[in-house]
Short mmCIF file of C-alpha atoms and ligand atoms in Angstrom, two decimals:
data_model
loop_
_atom_site.label_atom_id
_atom_site.label_comp_id
_atom_site.label_asym_id
_atom_site.label_seq_id
_atom_site.Cartn_x
_atom_site.Cartn_y
_atom_site.Cartn_z
CA UNK A 1 -17.33 20.53 -16.04
CA UNK A 2 -18.13 18.80 -13.14
CA UNK A 3 -15.19 17.86 -10.69
CA UNK A 4 -14.69 14.30 -10.71
CA UNK A 5 -15.32 12.36 -7.54
CA UNK A 6 -13.12 9.31 -6.40
CA UNK A 7 -14.16 6.88 -3.40
CA UNK A 8 -10.51 5.66 -1.51
CA UNK A 9 -11.23 2.76 0.86
CA UNK A 10 -8.11 2.62 2.84
CA UNK A 11 -7.21 6.81 2.69
CA UNK A 12 -5.71 6.38 6.21
CA UNK A 13 -3.12 4.03 5.00
CA UNK A 14 0.48 4.66 3.05
CA UNK A 15 -1.26 4.54 -0.32
CA UNK A 16 -4.42 5.88 0.73
CA UNK A 17 -2.63 8.90 1.74
CA UNK A 18 -0.50 9.63 -1.59
CA UNK A 19 -3.34 8.80 -3.76
CA UNK A 20 -5.76 11.07 -2.09
CA UNK A 21 -2.64 13.72 -2.44
CA UNK A 22 -2.40 13.16 -5.54
CA UNK A 23 -6.54 13.29 -6.72
CA UNK A 24 -6.88 16.31 -4.67
CA UNK A 25 -4.18 18.04 -6.91
CA UNK A 26 -5.92 16.94 -10.47
CA UNK A 27 -9.32 18.47 -9.00
CA UNK A 28 -10.58 15.42 -7.84
CA UNK A 29 -13.15 15.38 -5.04
CA UNK A 30 -12.01 13.09 -2.94
CA UNK A 31 -14.38 10.53 -0.37
CA UNK A 32 -11.92 8.39 1.72
CA UNK A 33 -13.92 5.60 3.74
CA UNK A 34 -12.77 5.44 7.22
CA UNK A 35 -13.71 3.13 9.94
CA UNK A 36 -14.20 4.40 14.00
CA UNK A 37 -11.37 3.81 15.54
CA UNK A 38 -10.71 4.16 19.87
CA UNK A 39 -7.32 6.42 19.12
CA UNK A 40 -6.94 8.75 16.09
CA UNK A 41 -5.24 7.59 13.45
CA UNK A 42 -5.54 10.01 10.54
CA UNK A 43 -1.78 11.23 10.64
CA UNK A 44 -1.07 10.57 7.00
CA UNK A 45 -4.31 12.82 5.82
CA UNK A 46 -4.34 15.22 8.51
CA UNK A 47 -2.39 17.71 6.02
CA UNK A 48 -4.67 17.19 3.43
CA UNK A 49 -7.93 17.76 5.49
CA UNK A 50 -6.13 20.65 6.73
CA UNK A 51 -5.08 22.23 3.41
CA UNK A 52 -8.59 22.19 1.79
CA UNK A 53 -10.22 24.18 4.51
CA UNK A 54 -7.11 26.84 4.45
CA UNK A 55 -8.44 27.25 0.60
CA UNK A 56 -11.30 29.25 1.31
CA UNK A 57 -11.43 30.00 5.21
CA UNK A 58 -14.95 30.83 4.61
CA UNK A 59 -16.50 27.46 4.02
CA UNK A 60 -16.34 23.58 4.93
CA UNK A 61 -14.00 21.80 3.49
CA UNK A 62 -15.05 20.51 0.32
CA UNK A 63 -12.41 19.04 -1.59
CA UNK A 64 -11.77 15.76 0.50
CA UNK A 65 -14.80 14.23 2.87
CA UNK A 66 -14.23 11.36 5.30
CA UNK A 67 -17.21 8.97 5.28
CA UNK A 68 -18.03 5.60 8.57
CA UNK A 69 -18.35 2.61 6.78
CA UNK A 70 -16.27 -0.41 7.06
CA UNK A 71 -15.29 -3.36 4.82
CA UNK A 72 -16.58 -5.93 6.70
CA UNK A 73 -20.31 -4.42 6.65
CA UNK A 74 -21.99 -4.61 3.25
CA UNK A 75 -24.96 -2.46 4.06
CA UNK A 76 -22.46 1.00 4.61
CA UNK A 77 -21.01 0.27 1.27
CA UNK A 78 -23.71 0.39 -0.10
CA UNK A 79 -25.06 3.68 1.14
CA UNK A 80 -21.82 5.14 0.79
CA UNK A 81 -21.70 4.37 -2.70
CA UNK A 82 -25.40 5.69 -3.32
CA UNK A 83 -24.65 8.74 -0.84
CA UNK A 84 -21.03 9.65 -2.74
CA UNK A 85 -21.75 8.46 -6.68
CA UNK A 86 -18.18 8.21 -7.08
CA UNK A 87 -16.53 8.08 -10.83
CA UNK A 88 -13.89 5.83 -9.55
CA UNK A 89 -13.31 3.76 -6.77
CA UNK A 90 -10.46 2.48 -4.87
CA UNK A 91 -10.28 -0.32 -2.67
CA UNK A 92 -6.65 0.09 -1.36
CA UNK A 93 -8.76 -1.42 2.38
CA UNK A 94 -7.26 -4.16 3.44
CA UNK A 95 -5.79 -6.31 6.74
CA UNK A 96 -1.99 -5.87 4.76
CA UNK A 97 0.15 -7.47 7.00
CA UNK A 98 1.34 -10.76 6.02
CA UNK A 99 2.73 -12.36 9.01
CA UNK A 100 0.05 -11.12 11.02
CA UNK A 101 -2.13 -12.35 8.68
CA UNK A 102 -1.57 -15.98 10.08
CA UNK A 103 -3.04 -14.60 13.35
CA UNK A 104 -6.13 -13.77 12.55
CA UNK A 105 -6.68 -15.32 8.90
CA UNK A 106 -10.46 -15.21 9.37
CA UNK A 107 -10.41 -11.72 9.47
CA UNK A 108 -7.57 -11.28 6.92
CA UNK A 109 -10.12 -12.83 4.33
CA UNK A 110 -13.07 -11.53 5.55
CA UNK A 111 -11.84 -7.81 5.23
CA UNK A 112 -8.81 -8.47 2.39
CA UNK A 113 -11.15 -11.06 0.35
CA UNK A 114 -14.63 -10.25 1.03
CA UNK A 115 -14.46 -6.76 1.28
CA UNK A 116 -13.86 -6.19 -2.47
CA UNK A 117 -16.31 -8.43 -3.49
CA UNK A 118 -19.19 -6.48 -1.21
CA UNK A 119 -18.02 -2.92 -3.07
CA UNK A 120 -18.24 -5.30 -5.98
CA UNK A 121 -21.99 -6.32 -4.90
CA UNK A 122 -22.62 -2.85 -3.73
CA UNK A 123 -21.83 -1.39 -7.52
CA UNK A 124 -24.13 -4.03 -9.14
CA UNK A 125 -26.77 -3.90 -6.56
CA UNK A 126 -27.20 0.02 -6.93
CA UNK A 127 -26.74 -0.36 -10.58
CA UNK A 128 -23.94 2.95 -9.88
CA UNK A 129 -22.00 3.24 -12.93
CA UNK A 130 -17.91 3.63 -11.69
CA UNK A 131 -14.65 2.67 -12.45
CA UNK A 132 -12.85 0.48 -9.76
CA UNK A 133 -9.29 -0.06 -9.08
CA UNK A 134 -8.65 -3.06 -6.69
CA UNK A 135 -5.06 -3.53 -4.60
CA UNK A 136 -4.02 -7.11 -6.31
CA UNK A 137 -0.57 -7.79 -4.46
CA UNK A 138 2.67 -9.37 -5.83
CA UNK A 139 2.39 -11.78 -2.82
CA UNK A 140 -0.09 -13.91 -5.08
CA UNK A 141 2.59 -15.07 -6.71
CA UNK A 142 4.48 -16.71 -3.56
CA UNK A 143 6.51 -19.56 -4.28
CA UNK A 144 6.96 -18.20 -7.75
CA UNK A 145 7.07 -20.36 -10.68
CA UNK A 146 8.81 -18.02 -12.80
CA UNK A 147 11.05 -15.01 -12.99
CA UNK A 148 10.64 -12.29 -13.64
CA UNK A 149 6.69 -12.61 -12.74
CA UNK A 150 3.96 -10.94 -15.46
CA UNK A 151 0.74 -10.99 -15.81
CA UNK A 152 0.49 -14.29 -16.78
CA UNK A 153 2.38 -15.78 -14.26
CA UNK A 154 0.39 -18.22 -11.95
CA UNK A 155 -0.55 -17.63 -8.70
CA UNK A 156 0.82 -19.92 -5.82
CA UNK A 157 -0.40 -17.74 -2.55
CA UNK A 158 1.74 -18.76 0.75
CA UNK A 159 -0.34 -16.75 3.48
CA UNK A 160 -4.09 -16.44 4.25
CA UNK A 161 -3.40 -12.69 3.37
CA UNK A 162 -1.89 -13.88 0.07
CA UNK A 163 -5.04 -16.30 -0.75
CA UNK A 164 -7.11 -13.28 -0.15
CA UNK A 165 -6.10 -11.34 -2.21
CA UNK A 166 -5.85 -14.01 -5.34
CA UNK A 167 -9.69 -14.08 -4.23
CA UNK A 168 -9.96 -10.43 -4.91
CA UNK A 169 -8.14 -10.37 -7.77
CA UNK A 170 -10.24 -12.93 -9.48
CA UNK A 171 -13.67 -11.50 -8.34
CA UNK A 172 -12.69 -8.24 -10.05
CA UNK A 173 -11.69 -10.19 -13.32
CA UNK A 174 -14.93 -12.10 -12.56
CA UNK A 175 -17.45 -8.67 -12.15
CA UNK A 176 -15.36 -7.51 -15.65
CA UNK A 177 -16.09 -10.35 -17.80
CA UNK A 178 -19.30 -11.56 -15.74
CA UNK A 179 -21.34 -7.58 -15.91
CA UNK A 180 -19.08 -5.74 -18.11
CA UNK A 181 -18.05 -3.58 -14.55
CA UNK A 182 -14.77 -1.52 -15.55
CA UNK A 183 -12.70 -3.06 -12.75
CA UNK A 184 -8.54 -3.11 -12.80
CA UNK A 185 -6.29 -5.18 -10.65
CA UNK A 186 -2.93 -3.57 -9.92
CA UNK A 187 -0.72 -6.08 -9.29
CA UNK A 188 1.53 -4.10 -7.30
CA UNK A 189 5.14 -5.25 -5.82
CA UNK A 190 6.36 -3.66 -2.95
CA UNK A 191 6.05 -0.27 -2.43
CA UNK A 192 7.29 1.88 0.66
CA UNK A 193 7.84 5.83 1.99
CA UNK A 194 7.98 7.37 4.96
CA UNK A 195 4.82 6.50 5.65
CA UNK A 196 4.88 3.17 5.42
CA UNK A 197 3.78 1.25 8.66
CA UNK A 198 6.13 0.59 11.59
CA UNK A 199 5.81 -3.13 11.67
CA UNK A 200 6.94 -3.85 7.68
CA UNK A 201 10.55 -4.55 7.66
CA UNK A 202 12.01 -1.16 5.86
CA UNK A 203 10.69 1.30 8.05
CA UNK A 204 11.08 -0.84 10.93
CA UNK A 205 14.66 -0.85 9.53
CA UNK A 206 14.68 2.76 9.14
CA UNK A 207 12.97 3.63 12.56
CA UNK A 208 15.81 1.57 13.80
CA UNK A 209 18.66 3.35 12.29
CA UNK A 210 17.10 6.93 13.38
CA UNK A 211 16.78 6.07 16.98
CA UNK A 212 20.16 4.12 17.07
CA UNK A 213 21.93 6.82 16.08
CA UNK A 214 20.24 8.98 18.32
CA UNK A 215 21.32 6.78 21.53
CA UNK A 216 17.48 6.26 21.86
CA UNK A 217 17.64 2.16 20.67
CA UNK A 218 20.58 -0.22 21.00
CA UNK A 219 19.41 -3.60 19.00
CA UNK A 220 16.96 -4.07 15.68
CA UNK A 221 16.13 -7.52 15.83
CA UNK A 222 14.57 -9.01 12.28
CA UNK A 223 13.42 -12.31 10.99
CA UNK A 224 14.56 -13.50 7.60
CA UNK A 225 17.51 -11.58 6.34
CA UNK A 226 17.81 -13.08 2.66
CA UNK A 227 14.24 -12.26 1.38
CA UNK A 228 14.33 -10.79 -1.82
CA UNK A 229 11.57 -7.63 -2.71
CA UNK A 230 11.03 -5.87 -5.73
CA UNK A 231 11.13 -2.52 -3.72
CA UNK A 232 9.72 1.24 -4.80
CA UNK A 233 8.53 4.52 -3.68
CA UNK A 234 4.47 4.44 -3.25
CA UNK A 235 4.38 8.00 -4.51
CA UNK A 236 5.50 6.63 -8.11
CA UNK A 237 3.08 3.79 -7.60
CA UNK A 238 -0.37 5.44 -7.05
CA UNK A 239 0.30 7.14 -10.43
CA UNK A 240 0.42 3.58 -11.72
CA UNK A 241 -3.35 3.16 -10.26
CA UNK A 242 -4.82 6.44 -11.11
CA UNK A 243 -3.62 5.59 -14.94
CA UNK A 244 -5.29 2.27 -15.37
CA UNK A 245 -8.36 3.95 -15.03
CA UNK A 246 -7.81 6.62 -17.10
CA UNK A 247 -7.29 3.89 -20.41
CA UNK A 248 -9.91 2.99 -22.06
CA UNK A 249 -10.34 -0.41 -21.59
CA UNK A 250 -10.06 -1.99 -18.28
CA UNK A 251 -7.09 -4.66 -17.64
CA UNK A 252 -4.65 -5.94 -15.12
CA UNK A 253 -1.03 -4.52 -14.76
CA UNK A 254 2.36 -5.49 -12.68
CA UNK A 255 3.24 -2.02 -11.15
CA UNK A 256 7.06 -2.93 -9.93
CA UNK A 257 10.79 -1.41 -10.55
CA UNK A 258 12.36 -4.41 -11.85
CA UNK A 259 15.12 -4.46 -9.70
CA UNK A 260 14.72 -7.36 -6.55
CA UNK A 261 17.00 -6.37 -3.59
CA UNK A 262 17.47 -8.73 -0.05
CA UNK A 263 16.33 -7.53 2.92
CA UNK A 264 20.83 -7.29 4.07
CA UNK A 265 21.01 -4.90 1.33
CA UNK A 266 18.26 -2.89 2.38
CA UNK A 267 20.26 -3.07 5.95
CA UNK A 268 23.52 -2.10 4.38
CA UNK A 269 22.15 0.86 2.74
CA UNK A 270 20.07 2.03 5.80
CA UNK A 271 22.78 1.84 8.17
CA UNK A 272 25.94 2.76 5.68
CA UNK A 273 23.64 6.10 5.25
CA UNK A 274 24.60 6.93 8.97
CA UNK A 275 28.22 4.98 8.51
CA UNK A 276 27.22 2.46 10.86
CA UNK A 277 27.78 -1.64 10.10
CA UNK A 278 24.31 -3.20 10.13
CA UNK A 279 25.89 -6.46 12.06
CA UNK A 280 26.82 -4.93 14.96
CA UNK A 281 23.15 -3.92 15.80
CA UNK A 282 20.83 -6.40 14.24
CA UNK A 283 19.88 -9.65 15.82
CA UNK A 284 17.80 -12.31 14.21
CA UNK A 285 14.67 -13.75 16.89
CA UNK A 286 12.96 -16.19 14.86
CA UNK A 287 9.43 -15.05 15.90
CA UNK A 288 9.72 -13.04 12.85
CA UNK A 289 10.17 -15.98 10.56
CA UNK A 290 6.57 -16.97 8.70
CA UNK A 291 5.56 -20.47 8.79
CA UNK A 292 5.37 -20.10 4.90
CA UNK A 293 7.82 -17.73 3.35
CA UNK A 294 8.08 -15.40 -0.18
CA UNK A 295 11.64 -15.63 -0.96
CA UNK A 296 11.86 -13.67 -3.89
CA UNK A 297 9.72 -11.06 -5.83
CA UNK A 298 10.66 -9.62 -8.76
CA UNK A 299 8.22 -7.73 -11.61
CA UNK A 300 8.59 -7.01 -14.81
CA UNK A 301 6.88 -4.03 -15.30
CA UNK A 302 6.69 -3.83 -19.05
CA UNK A 303 2.92 -4.23 -19.72
CA UNK A 304 2.77 -0.70 -17.74
CA UNK A 305 5.52 0.93 -19.34
CA UNK A 306 3.63 0.25 -22.70
CA UNK A 307 0.27 0.89 -22.06
CA UNK A 308 -0.08 3.23 -19.26
CA UNK A 309 3.54 5.01 -20.15
CA UNK A 310 4.62 4.36 -16.18
CA UNK A 311 7.72 3.93 -15.10
CA UNK A 312 9.07 4.62 -11.31
CA UNK A 313 10.89 7.49 -10.77
CA UNK A 314 12.76 6.93 -7.50
CA UNK A 315 15.68 4.19 -7.23
CA UNK A 316 15.97 1.83 -4.70
CA UNK A 317 18.61 3.39 -3.20
CA UNK A 318 16.84 7.10 -2.98
CA UNK A 319 13.99 5.53 -1.68
CA UNK A 320 16.45 4.12 1.43
CA UNK A 321 17.93 7.58 1.44
CA UNK A 322 14.05 9.15 1.43
CA UNK A 323 13.52 6.83 4.27
CA UNK A 324 16.27 7.16 6.51
CA UNK A 325 16.72 11.20 6.11
CA UNK A 326 12.65 11.13 6.97
CA UNK A 327 13.60 8.82 10.16
CA UNK A 328 16.71 10.52 11.38
CA UNK A 329 14.54 13.79 11.87
CA UNK A 330 11.96 11.59 13.61
CA UNK A 331 14.48 10.37 16.03
CA UNK A 332 16.18 13.54 16.77
CA UNK A 333 12.74 15.07 17.94
CA UNK A 334 12.03 11.91 20.15
CA UNK A 335 15.58 12.59 21.75
CA UNK A 336 15.30 16.51 22.14
CA UNK A 337 11.47 15.87 23.77
CA UNK A 338 12.93 13.03 25.99
CA UNK A 339 15.64 15.37 27.17
CA UNK A 340 12.67 17.93 27.70
P1 NAP B 1 -1.56 0.30 4.88
O1 NAP B 1 -1.07 1.27 5.38
O2 NAP B 1 -2.17 -1.34 5.77
O3 NAP B 1 -3.43 0.76 4.93
C1 NAP B 1 -4.44 -0.57 4.77
C2 NAP B 1 -5.66 0.38 5.16
O4 NAP B 1 -7.02 -0.17 5.46
C3 NAP B 1 -5.78 1.59 6.15
O5 NAP B 1 -6.61 2.86 5.77
C4 NAP B 1 -7.02 0.63 7.20
O6 NAP B 1 -7.47 1.49 8.32
C5 NAP B 1 -7.76 0.33 5.76
N1 NAP B 1 -8.83 -0.72 6.69
C6 NAP B 1 -7.92 -1.96 7.33
N2 NAP B 1 -9.28 -2.83 7.66
C7 NAP B 1 -10.46 -2.41 6.75
C8 NAP B 1 -11.87 -2.60 6.89
N3 NAP B 1 -12.41 -3.47 7.85
N4 NAP B 1 -12.80 -1.90 6.24
C9 NAP B 1 -12.23 -0.18 5.84
N5 NAP B 1 -10.81 0.16 5.55
C10 NAP B 1 -10.01 -0.35 6.28
O7 NAP B 1 -1.55 -0.59 3.57
P2 NAP B 1 -0.95 0.05 2.33
O8 NAP B 1 0.41 -0.63 2.02
O9 NAP B 1 -1.44 1.51 1.61
O10 NAP B 1 -1.38 -0.80 0.91
C11 NAP B 1 -2.87 -0.56 0.59
C12 NAP B 1 -3.47 -1.71 -0.20
O11 NAP B 1 -2.64 -2.39 -1.39
C13 NAP B 1 -3.37 -2.97 0.92
O12 NAP B 1 -4.42 -3.42 0.35
C14 NAP B 1 -2.58 -3.78 0.33
O13 NAP B 1 -3.10 -5.23 1.07
C15 NAP B 1 -2.08 -3.35 -0.79
N6 NAP B 1 -0.56 -3.83 -1.51
C16 NAP B 1 0.43 -3.00 -0.80
C17 NAP B 1 1.40 -2.94 -1.40
C18 NAP B 1 2.82 -2.10 -0.44
O14 NAP B 1 3.65 -2.76 -0.68
N7 NAP B 1 2.52 -1.14 0.27
C19 NAP B 1 1.64 -3.97 -2.27
C20 NAP B 1 0.90 -4.73 -3.16
C21 NAP B 1 -0.59 -4.39 -2.36
P3 NAP B 1 -6.84 1.80 9.43
O15 NAP B 1 -6.10 3.00 9.58
O16 NAP B 1 -8.61 2.01 10.20
O17 NAP B 1 -6.53 0.71 10.11
N1 GDD B 2 7.88 -7.52 8.73
C1 GDD B 2 8.84 -7.78 8.69
N2 GDD B 2 9.55 -7.44 10.23
N3 GDD B 2 9.16 -8.75 7.84
C2 GDD B 2 10.75 -9.04 8.14
C3 GDD B 2 11.17 -8.81 9.19
C4 GDD B 2 10.76 -8.06 10.33
O1 GDD B 2 10.88 -7.86 11.31
N4 GDD B 2 12.02 -9.69 9.12
C5 GDD B 2 12.92 -10.37 7.85
N5 GDD B 2 11.45 -9.80 7.44
C6 GDD B 2 11.19 -10.04 5.82
C7 GDD B 2 9.74 -10.90 5.75
O2 GDD B 2 10.02 -12.46 6.49
C8 GDD B 2 9.77 -11.14 4.40
O3 GDD B 2 10.16 -11.78 3.56
C9 GDD B 2 10.05 -9.39 4.03
O4 GDD B 2 10.91 -9.08 4.64
C10 GDD B 2 9.07 -8.20 3.62
O5 GDD B 2 8.59 -8.57 4.81
P1 GDD B 2 7.36 -7.15 4.88
O6 GDD B 2 7.98 -5.37 4.99
O7 GDD B 2 6.44 -7.67 5.96
O8 GDD B 2 6.41 -7.35 3.34
P2 GDD B 2 5.88 -8.20 2.57
O9 GDD B 2 6.70 -8.48 1.59
O10 GDD B 2 5.98 -9.20 3.76
O11 GDD B 2 4.33 -7.42 2.49
C11 GDD B 2 4.14 -6.52 2.12
O12 GDD B 2 4.07 -6.18 0.61
C12 GDD B 2 3.05 -7.33 -0.42
C13 GDD B 2 3.58 -6.79 -1.61
O13 GDD B 2 4.29 -8.03 -2.11
C14 GDD B 2 2.85 -6.40 2.37
O14 GDD B 2 2.90 -4.34 1.81
C15 GDD B 2 1.96 -6.62 1.79
O15 GDD B 2 0.54 -5.94 1.96
C16 GDD B 2 1.72 -6.48 0.35
O16 GDD B 2 0.79 -6.89 -0.48
#
C-alpha cells in the first residue's frame, strides 16, 4: 500500500514538531510548510530531518520534506497542494501568542483566520481530495459562559487572536457543510512541553527556575498570576489531532485534561521542584497584563474519550516536572558555557 502523505503548516512550532514525529513513526511521508526567515528556526525538527537521512545513508531524505510557502500567500498554498498531493493537511500555522495579537491584530487575523480560509479555498480550487485538521483553540471561549467548556459552549473571544480562531473554526465547519470537505476542528486547551515557546507563561517559568537555580537570573517578572488554565502535554494532544482525521465522519472535538490550575499553582510546583519559594523571586509587571483577560479555562474531553478513545497520559505534576528538569539541564549547559 502507498505511504500516506501529510502536509503540516506550522511544522517548526511546538505542535508541528511533535506531530511530525508521530506521523513519521506511523510511516507517513511528511511535508512541512516553512517560511523564509533570516535566522535558522528549525531547531525543533532538525533531529527528524537527520534521522530521516540516517535511515539510508545513500539516499536523500525521503520521509520528511520541507517546502517554502506562507499562509499569507494563497498562490504558494495552491502550488504546494498540487505539488505534494497530501492525504491529510494539519493547519497548525498561526501567530499564536495572545498578548502579541493585541500589538499586531491585522497580521494575526491575516495568518490565523485568513490562512485557514486560503488553505480550504486552495483545496476547493484544485479539487484535491484530502482530510483537513484546523487547530482551533480554547481561547475561543474567552469570557466563559459555562464551566466546564464543551463542544457546544458558545464562544466569547477576548483577543484578536481568539477572534481569528473563531473565524477559522467556523469557516472550517462552513466548508464541511457547504462543500462536503472532510474538515475537523480540534478545540485544544493549553498544551505545553519542553519545546514550548519561551514567551508562553509555563516555559517562561520553567526557564527561569533553571536559570535562577544556576545563578544566571535573579528575578522573574510576570503578569496575571490568578489566571487558570487547563494544561496538558503537547505530545498527547497531537495524537488526538491524528485520531480526528481517522474517523469515518468529520467532527469537532474538545481536547483537554478536565483539570484547571492557576499560574500561581504552576509557580509553586515549578519552584518547589528545586526547593525554592517562588514568592522570593517573582514580581508582577503590569506590562504583561492583557487588555482583556481570559480568567478561567476548563475543558470537558468526554466526547474525545468516547469517540476517539483519547485521554491525556501526562498529569499536571508530571508536565511541570518534565519541563523543569529539561530547563535545569539547559541552564546547567548555559552556566558551563559561560564559564568557558
Ligand atoms: P507555535 O509554537 O507558536 O507555532 C506556530 C507555527 O506557525 C510556527 O511553525 C510558525 O512558523 C508558523 N507560522 C506563523 N506564521 C506563519 C505564516 N504566515 N505562514 C506559515 N506558517 C506560519 O504554536 P503551537 O503551540 O505549536 O500551536 C500550534 C497551533 O495550535 C497554532 O495554530 C495555535 O494557535 C494552536 N493552538 C495551540 C495551543 C497550545 O496551547 N499550544 C492550544 C490551542 C490551539 P515560524 O517558526 O516560521 O514562526
Ligand atoms: N505569556 C505570558 N507571559 N502569560 C502570562 C504572564 C507572562 O509573563 N504572566 C501571566 N500570564 C498569564 C496570561 O495572562 C494568561 O492568562 C496565562 O498566563 C497563560 O498565558 P500564555 O501562556 O501566554 O497562554 P494563553 O492561554 O494566553 O494562550 C495559549 O493557549 C491557547 C489555548 O487556550 C497559546 O498557546 C494560544 O495559542 C492557545 O490557543
